[in-house]
Amino acid sequence: MELMDIVSAPVKVVEKSEPLSHARNVMLRNNISRVVVTENEEPVGILTKTDMTRGLQQDEPKWKRRPIDKIPVKRQMSKDLITIDSSADISEVACKMINHSISGIPVMEDGNTNVTEKNKIIGIVTKQDLTEFYSKTNLNKRIEEIYSNEVISVHRHHSLNKAVELMKKNQINRIIVIDGKNSPVGIITNSDLTFANFNEVKKGIKGKELELPRKTKKAGEKKHRSVDKNMFVAEDVMSAPLITIDIENKTKEAAKKMVEEEISGIPITKNNELDGIITKTDIVEDICNEKL
């Protein structure tokens, strides 16, 4: 299979002067995770869900925060646009994604495919495209060979800000949500954060009042403190029920499940207990390593 067989086209673009709200709507309408940013019709950057999620962590007081329709795309976009030639190998694309820690690469006409003018964008290749390619290979590898057994989690009643901070600190795009018994109950991704809560402070999601226990006093009685009902917590935006896959399965089966469910990572179970996670990044890295 050649690179041009898996390229997604046409590419969705936004001008760098347009507001983030417009870029968000383009992503929603087209069910995509990134758009190419242009200036005078020339590509100058890329904007992803991860870039937009950074807008959730505004340090200013609530009353000073800029609404999404007042923030220009150029403020949040990634300016160093990484591209690849149309005649490159699929494994070369995968390696470039891993080396630059990116999830999508615009494909440029290099004069060999003659799809459009030389040095113009033909399309884009994403981790989704590479994962779908991987799911159709004859590779007979087990999940335990490439998955990560380090799982970052957040309690279902922890604040959204804590979830975002943990994701940023650990440089991950998803976090597992657990209950009081440390059982996984859901997952939060950049998509959940960007599209459910981006406009101001989680607007449109119903709040709730929680009671959390304080430290036990000497007499053994637990006192509870009320939490502001306008505080939004992990379970307000998590995706549930949680989709999992057993560690005994093959990697290409995990890839197929991610494509079918349109998700970027699947928690791994071992003896019905949470044991790790496999992501599209793991799949793309394996394409690079195996030179598929």
Tab-separated table of C-alpha atoms in Angstrom:
chain	number	residue	atom	x	y	z
A	1	MET	CA	0.000	0.000	0.000
A	2	GLU	CA	1.277	3.477	-0.889
A	3	LEU	CA	1.014	6.733	1.049
A	4	MET	CA	-1.477	8.183	-1.425
A	5	ASP	CA	-3.808	5.243	-0.685
A	6	ILE	CA	-4.361	6.442	2.885
A	7	VAL	CA	-4.274	10.236	2.476
A	8	SER	CA	-7.397	12.081	3.663
A	9	ALA	CA	-8.560	14.781	1.248
A	10	PRO	CA	-9.584	17.521	0.814
A	11	VAL	CA	-7.922	19.328	3.706
A	12	LYS	CA	-10.066	21.555	5.909
A	13	VAL	CA	-8.474	24.981	6.424
A	14	VAL	CA	-9.109	28.143	8.430
A	15	GLU	CA	-7.487	31.561	8.172
A	16	LYS	CA	-5.214	32.457	11.090
A	17	SER	CA	-7.199	35.655	11.764
A	18	GLU	CA	-10.479	33.772	12.237
A	19	PRO	CA	-11.775	33.070	15.762
A	20	LEU	CA	-11.314	29.750	17.531
A	21	SER	CA	-15.087	29.342	17.557
A	22	HIS	CA	-15.025	29.042	13.761
A	23	ALA	CA	-12.237	26.444	13.845
A	24	ARG	CA	-14.140	24.532	16.521
A	25	ASN	CA	-17.269	24.487	14.365
A	26	VAL	CA	-15.290	23.263	11.346
A	27	MET	CA	-13.940	20.379	13.444
A	28	LEU	CA	-17.395	19.532	14.762
A	29	ARG	CA	-19.101	19.632	11.374
A	30	ASN	CA	-16.467	17.457	9.734
A	31	ASN	CA	-15.705	15.183	12.704
A	32	ILE	CA	-11.984	15.963	12.536
A	33	SER	CA	-9.296	16.695	15.112
A	34	ARG	CA	-7.229	19.307	13.294
A	35	VAL	CA	-7.350	21.991	10.621
A	36	VAL	CA	-4.564	23.516	8.554
A	37	VAL	CA	-4.136	27.238	9.209
A	38	THR	CA	-3.566	29.524	6.238
A	39	GLU	CA	-2.597	33.119	5.546
A	40	ASN	CA	-3.525	34.404	2.104
A	41	GLU	CA	-4.279	30.788	1.136
A	42	GLU	CA	-0.752	29.598	2.022
A	43	PRO	CA	-0.330	27.073	4.895
A	44	VAL	CA	1.381	28.609	7.928
A	45	GLY	CA	0.441	26.278	10.770
A	46	ILE	CA	-1.945	23.717	12.172
A	47	LEU	CA	-4.586	23.842	14.911
A	48	THR	CA	-5.536	20.697	16.828
A	49	LYS	CA	-7.923	19.789	19.618
A	50	THR	CA	-4.911	19.736	21.934
A	51	ASP	CA	-4.057	23.319	20.973
A	52	MET	CA	-7.636	24.374	21.681
A	53	THR	CA	-7.711	22.554	25.026
A	54	ARG	CA	-4.917	24.828	26.244
A	55	GLY	CA	-7.526	27.582	26.217
A	56	LEU	CA	-9.205	25.928	29.187
A	57	GLN	CA	-6.259	26.855	31.378
A	58	GLN	CA	-6.519	30.614	31.358
A	59	ASP	CA	-4.718	32.069	34.349
A	60	GLU	CA	-6.793	35.232	34.439
A	61	PRO	CA	-9.774	35.578	36.793
A	62	LYS	CA	-13.054	34.322	35.359
A	63	TRP	CA	-14.307	37.815	34.528
A	64	LYS	CA	-11.152	38.551	32.504
A	65	ARG	CA	-11.220	35.425	30.360
A	66	ARG	CA	-11.734	35.938	26.647
A	67	PRO	CA	-14.646	34.052	25.073
A	68	ILE	CA	-13.850	31.600	22.299
A	69	ASP	CA	-15.216	33.876	19.587
A	70	LYS	CA	-12.737	36.601	20.611
A	71	ILE	CA	-9.573	34.467	20.499
A	72	PRO	CA	-7.897	34.334	17.053
A	73	VAL	CA	-6.664	31.020	15.692
A	74	LYS	CA	-3.110	32.387	15.422
A	75	ARG	CA	-2.933	32.642	19.215
A	76	GLN	CA	-3.360	28.884	19.773
A	77	MET	CA	-2.080	27.288	16.551
A	78	SER	CA	1.196	25.380	16.183
A	79	LYS	CA	3.315	27.599	13.937
A	80	ASP	CA	6.022	25.145	12.887
A	81	LEU	CA	4.147	23.258	10.172
A	82	ILE	CA	5.603	19.794	9.583
A	83	THR	CA	4.866	18.374	6.117
A	84	ILE	CA	5.857	15.359	4.044
A	85	ASP	CA	6.307	14.722	0.318
A	86	SER	CA	3.652	12.758	-1.539
A	87	SER	CA	6.124	10.060	-2.636
A	88	ALA	CA	7.267	9.222	0.916
A	89	ASP	CA	6.824	5.751	2.437
A	90	ILE	CA	4.086	5.131	5.007
A	91	SER	CA	6.669	4.165	7.640
A	92	GLU	CA	8.466	7.462	6.977
A	93	VAL	CA	5.270	9.349	7.818
A	94	ALA	CA	4.872	7.303	11.012
A	95	CYS	CA	8.449	7.989	12.111
A	96	LYS	CA	8.035	11.705	11.424
A	97	MET	CA	4.910	11.817	13.592
A	98	ILE	CA	6.714	10.092	16.458
A	99	ASN	CA	9.879	12.198	16.153
A	100	HIS	CA	7.918	15.462	16.169
A	101	SER	CA	5.202	14.334	18.628
A	102	ILE	CA	2.382	15.239	16.240
A	103	SER	CA	-0.816	13.490	15.152
A	104	GLY	CA	-1.263	14.744	11.604
A	105	ILE	CA	0.984	15.694	8.676
A	106	PRO	CA	-0.094	17.612	5.555
A	107	VAL	CA	1.043	15.869	2.367
A	108	MET	CA	2.654	18.137	-0.244
A	109	GLU	CA	2.803	17.483	-3.982
A	110	ASP	CA	6.450	16.807	-4.841
A	111	GLY	CA	5.966	16.555	-8.591
A	112	ASN	CA	5.842	12.754	-8.709
A	113	THR	CA	2.143	12.097	-8.098
A	114	ASN	CA	0.793	14.913	-10.290
A	115	VAL	CA	-2.368	15.325	-8.240
A	116	THR	CA	-2.004	19.088	-8.051
A	117	GLU	CA	0.613	21.812	-8.509
A	118	LYS	CA	4.045	21.205	-7.036
A	119	ASN	CA	4.448	22.300	-3.393
A	120	LYS	CA	0.666	22.499	-2.909
A	121	ILE	CA	-1.208	20.511	-0.257
A	122	ILE	CA	-2.752	17.283	-1.552
A	123	GLY	CA	-4.245	16.072	1.706
A	124	ILE	CA	-3.351	15.066	5.231
A	125	VAL	CA	-2.329	11.833	6.959
A	126	THR	CA	-3.371	11.376	10.577
A	127	LYS	CA	-2.865	8.773	13.280
A	128	GLN	CA	-6.390	7.627	12.473
A	129	ASP	CA	-5.341	6.899	8.875
A	130	LEU	CA	-2.221	5.049	10.003
A	131	THR	CA	-4.140	3.061	12.624
A	132	GLU	CA	-6.665	1.945	10.007
A	133	PHE	CA	-3.784	0.928	7.722
A	134	TYR	CA	-2.210	-1.065	10.597
A	135	SER	CA	-5.479	-2.880	11.346
A	136	LYS	CA	-5.407	-4.364	7.826
A	137	THR	CA	-1.832	-5.670	7.964
A	138	ASN	CA	-0.805	-9.293	8.518
A	139	LEU	CA	1.254	-8.416	11.588
A	140	ASN	CA	0.737	-11.049	14.305
A	141	LYS	CA	1.854	-9.085	17.365
A	142	ARG	CA	0.299	-9.220	20.843
A	143	ILE	CA	-0.881	-6.160	22.767
A	144	GLU	CA	1.493	-6.871	25.645
A	145	GLU	CA	4.432	-6.217	23.310
A	146	ILE	CA	3.672	-2.519	22.755
A	147	TYR	CA	1.162	-1.280	25.355
A	148	SER	CA	1.939	0.978	28.321
A	149	ASN	CA	1.188	-0.332	31.810
A	150	GLU	CA	1.429	3.156	33.303
A	151	VAL	CA	-2.087	4.555	33.593
A	152	ILE	CA	-2.763	8.130	34.718
A	153	SER	CA	-6.142	8.467	36.406
A	154	VAL	CA	-8.343	11.035	38.101
A	155	HIS	CA	-11.216	10.545	40.556
A	156	ARG	CA	-14.677	11.108	39.115
A	157	HIS	CA	-15.229	13.987	41.579
A	158	HIS	CA	-11.942	15.750	40.918
A	159	SER	CA	-12.211	19.105	39.150
A	160	LEU	CA	-11.851	19.410	35.400
A	161	ASN	CA	-8.903	21.711	35.949
A	162	LYS	CA	-7.108	18.928	37.829
A	163	ALA	CA	-7.765	16.540	34.943
A	164	VAL	CA	-6.343	19.070	32.457
A	165	GLU	CA	-3.303	19.710	34.674
A	166	LEU	CA	-2.559	15.974	34.951
A	167	MET	CA	-2.881	15.538	31.190
A	168	LYS	CA	-0.548	18.472	30.564
A	169	LYS	CA	1.972	17.392	33.218
A	170	ASN	CA	2.159	13.849	31.844
A	171	GLN	CA	1.926	14.960	28.192
A	172	ILE	CA	-1.065	12.717	27.475
A	173	ASN	CA	-4.245	13.263	25.477
A	174	ARG	CA	-6.550	11.175	27.654
A	175	ILE	CA	-7.003	10.261	31.297
A	176	ILE	CA	-8.892	7.378	32.936
A	177	VAL	CA	-11.651	8.295	35.403
A	178	ILE	CA	-11.983	6.055	38.469
A	179	ASP	CA	-14.477	5.747	41.315
A	180	GLY	CA	-13.869	5.421	45.058
A	181	LYS	CA	-12.886	1.765	44.647
A	182	ASN	CA	-10.278	2.614	42.011
A	183	SER	CA	-12.426	0.959	39.352
A	184	PRO	CA	-12.374	2.597	35.889
A	185	VAL	CA	-15.708	4.217	35.044
A	186	GLY	CA	-14.886	6.450	32.073
A	187	ILE	CA	-12.283	8.372	30.115
A	188	ILE	CA	-11.640	12.052	29.401
A	189	THR	CA	-9.977	13.058	26.146
A	190	ASN	CA	-9.029	16.331	24.515
A	191	SER	CA	-12.233	16.046	22.501
A	192	ASP	CA	-14.332	15.908	25.661
A	193	LEU	CA	-12.591	18.967	27.068
A	194	THR	CA	-12.543	20.983	23.867
A	195	PHE	CA	-16.051	20.398	22.608
A	196	ALA	CA	-18.021	20.027	25.839
A	197	ASN	CA	-16.522	22.801	27.938
A	198	PHE	CA	-14.557	25.235	25.848
A	199	ASN	CA	-16.853	28.246	25.911
A	200	GLU	CA	-16.060	30.140	29.106
A	201	VAL	CA	-16.267	27.970	32.220
A	202	LYS	CA	-17.941	24.706	31.190
A	203	LYS	CA	-21.043	26.497	29.966
A	204	GLY	CA	-24.000	24.270	29.178
A	205	ILE	CA	-23.153	21.431	31.568
A	206	LYS	CA	-25.369	21.038	34.578
A	207	GLY	CA	-23.542	21.542	37.840
A	208	LYS	CA	-24.011	19.601	41.049
A	209	GLU	CA	-23.365	19.976	44.755
A	210	LEU	CA	-20.997	17.425	46.240
A	211	GLU	CA	-20.149	16.517	49.796
A	212	LEU	CA	-16.613	15.303	50.339
A	213	PRO	CA	-15.343	13.953	53.696
A	214	ARG	CA	-12.759	15.847	55.695
A	215	LYS	CA	-10.151	14.135	57.857
A	216	THR	CA	-11.596	12.003	60.654
A	217	LYS	CA	-11.609	13.717	64.029
A	218	LYS	CA	-10.358	12.059	67.209
A	219	ALA	CA	-13.826	10.831	68.085
A	220	GLY	CA	-13.970	8.987	64.794
A	221	GLU	CA	-16.758	11.096	63.327
A	222	LYS	CA	-16.306	12.231	59.745
A	223	LYS	CA	-17.298	15.757	58.923
A	224	HIS	CA	-18.305	16.663	55.385
A	225	ARG	CA	-17.683	19.846	53.507
A	226	SER	CA	-19.878	21.061	50.713
A	227	VAL	CA	-18.355	21.857	47.355
A	228	ASP	CA	-19.648	24.712	45.239
A	229	LYS	CA	-22.385	23.313	43.006
A	230	ASN	CA	-20.938	25.345	40.137
A	231	MET	CA	-17.688	23.370	40.246
A	232	PHE	CA	-17.569	20.965	37.331
A	233	VAL	CA	-15.925	17.631	37.832
A	234	ALA	CA	-14.462	14.792	35.789
A	235	GLU	CA	-17.641	12.753	35.537
A	236	ASP	CA	-19.473	15.716	33.964
A	237	VAL	CA	-17.570	15.316	30.697
A	238	MET	CA	-16.124	11.802	30.733
A	239	SER	CA	-17.061	9.333	28.017
A	240	ALA	CA	-18.796	6.276	29.450
A	241	PRO	CA	-19.177	3.332	29.527
A	242	LEU	CA	-15.486	2.588	29.143
A	243	ILE	CA	-14.406	0.569	26.099
A	244	THR	CA	-11.655	-1.933	26.971
A	245	ILE	CA	-9.751	-4.809	25.372
A	246	ASP	CA	-8.059	-7.843	26.928
A	247	ILE	CA	-4.271	-8.046	26.908
A	248	GLU	CA	-4.410	-11.439	25.167
A	249	ASN	CA	-5.642	-9.836	21.938
A	250	LYS	CA	-3.510	-8.860	18.941
A	251	THR	CA	-2.361	-5.292	18.355
A	252	LYS	CA	-4.152	-5.096	15.008
A	253	GLU	CA	-7.414	-6.019	16.798
A	254	ALA	CA	-6.887	-3.086	19.166
A	255	ALA	CA	-6.209	-0.870	16.148
A	256	LYS	CA	-9.406	-2.041	14.459
A	257	LYS	CA	-11.414	-1.340	17.617
A	258	MET	CA	-10.003	2.184	17.889
A	259	VAL	CA	-10.961	2.883	14.280
A	260	GLU	CA	-14.461	1.430	14.651
A	261	GLU	CA	-15.174	3.251	17.912
A	262	GLU	CA	-13.460	6.454	16.733
A	263	ILE	CA	-11.292	6.639	19.855
A	264	SER	CA	-7.580	7.287	20.343
A	265	GLY	CA	-6.834	4.875	23.157
A	266	ILE	CA	-8.196	1.733	24.793
A	267	PRO	CA	-7.613	0.696	28.419
A	268	ILE	CA	-6.134	-2.817	28.651
A	269	THR	CA	-7.573	-5.385	31.053
A	270	LYS	CA	-5.848	-8.422	32.518
A	271	ASN	CA	-7.975	-10.893	34.465
A	272	ASN	CA	-10.783	-8.301	34.241
A	273	GLU	CA	-8.673	-5.642	36.020
A	274	LEU	CA	-7.206	-2.448	34.552
A	275	ASP	CA	-3.614	-3.159	33.539
A	276	GLY	CA	-2.593	-0.430	31.095
A	277	ILE	CA	-3.540	1.376	27.917
A	278	ILE	CA	-2.806	1.131	24.193
A	279	THR	CA	-3.065	4.229	22.027
A	280	LYS	CA	-2.829	5.250	18.399
A	281	THR	CA	0.612	6.605	19.240
A	282	ASP	CA	1.707	3.067	20.186
A	283	ILE	CA	0.345	1.818	16.858
A	284	VAL	CA	2.091	4.557	14.851
A	285	GLU	CA	5.360	3.906	16.677
A	286	ASP	CA	5.088	0.220	15.786
A	287	ILE	CA	4.562	1.115	12.107
A	288	CYS	CA	7.773	3.141	12.310
A	289	ASN	CA	9.727	0.400	14.091
A	290	GLU	CA	8.488	-2.407	11.835
A	291	LYS	CA	8.975	-0.341	8.638
A	292	LEU	CA	5.492	-1.342	7.475
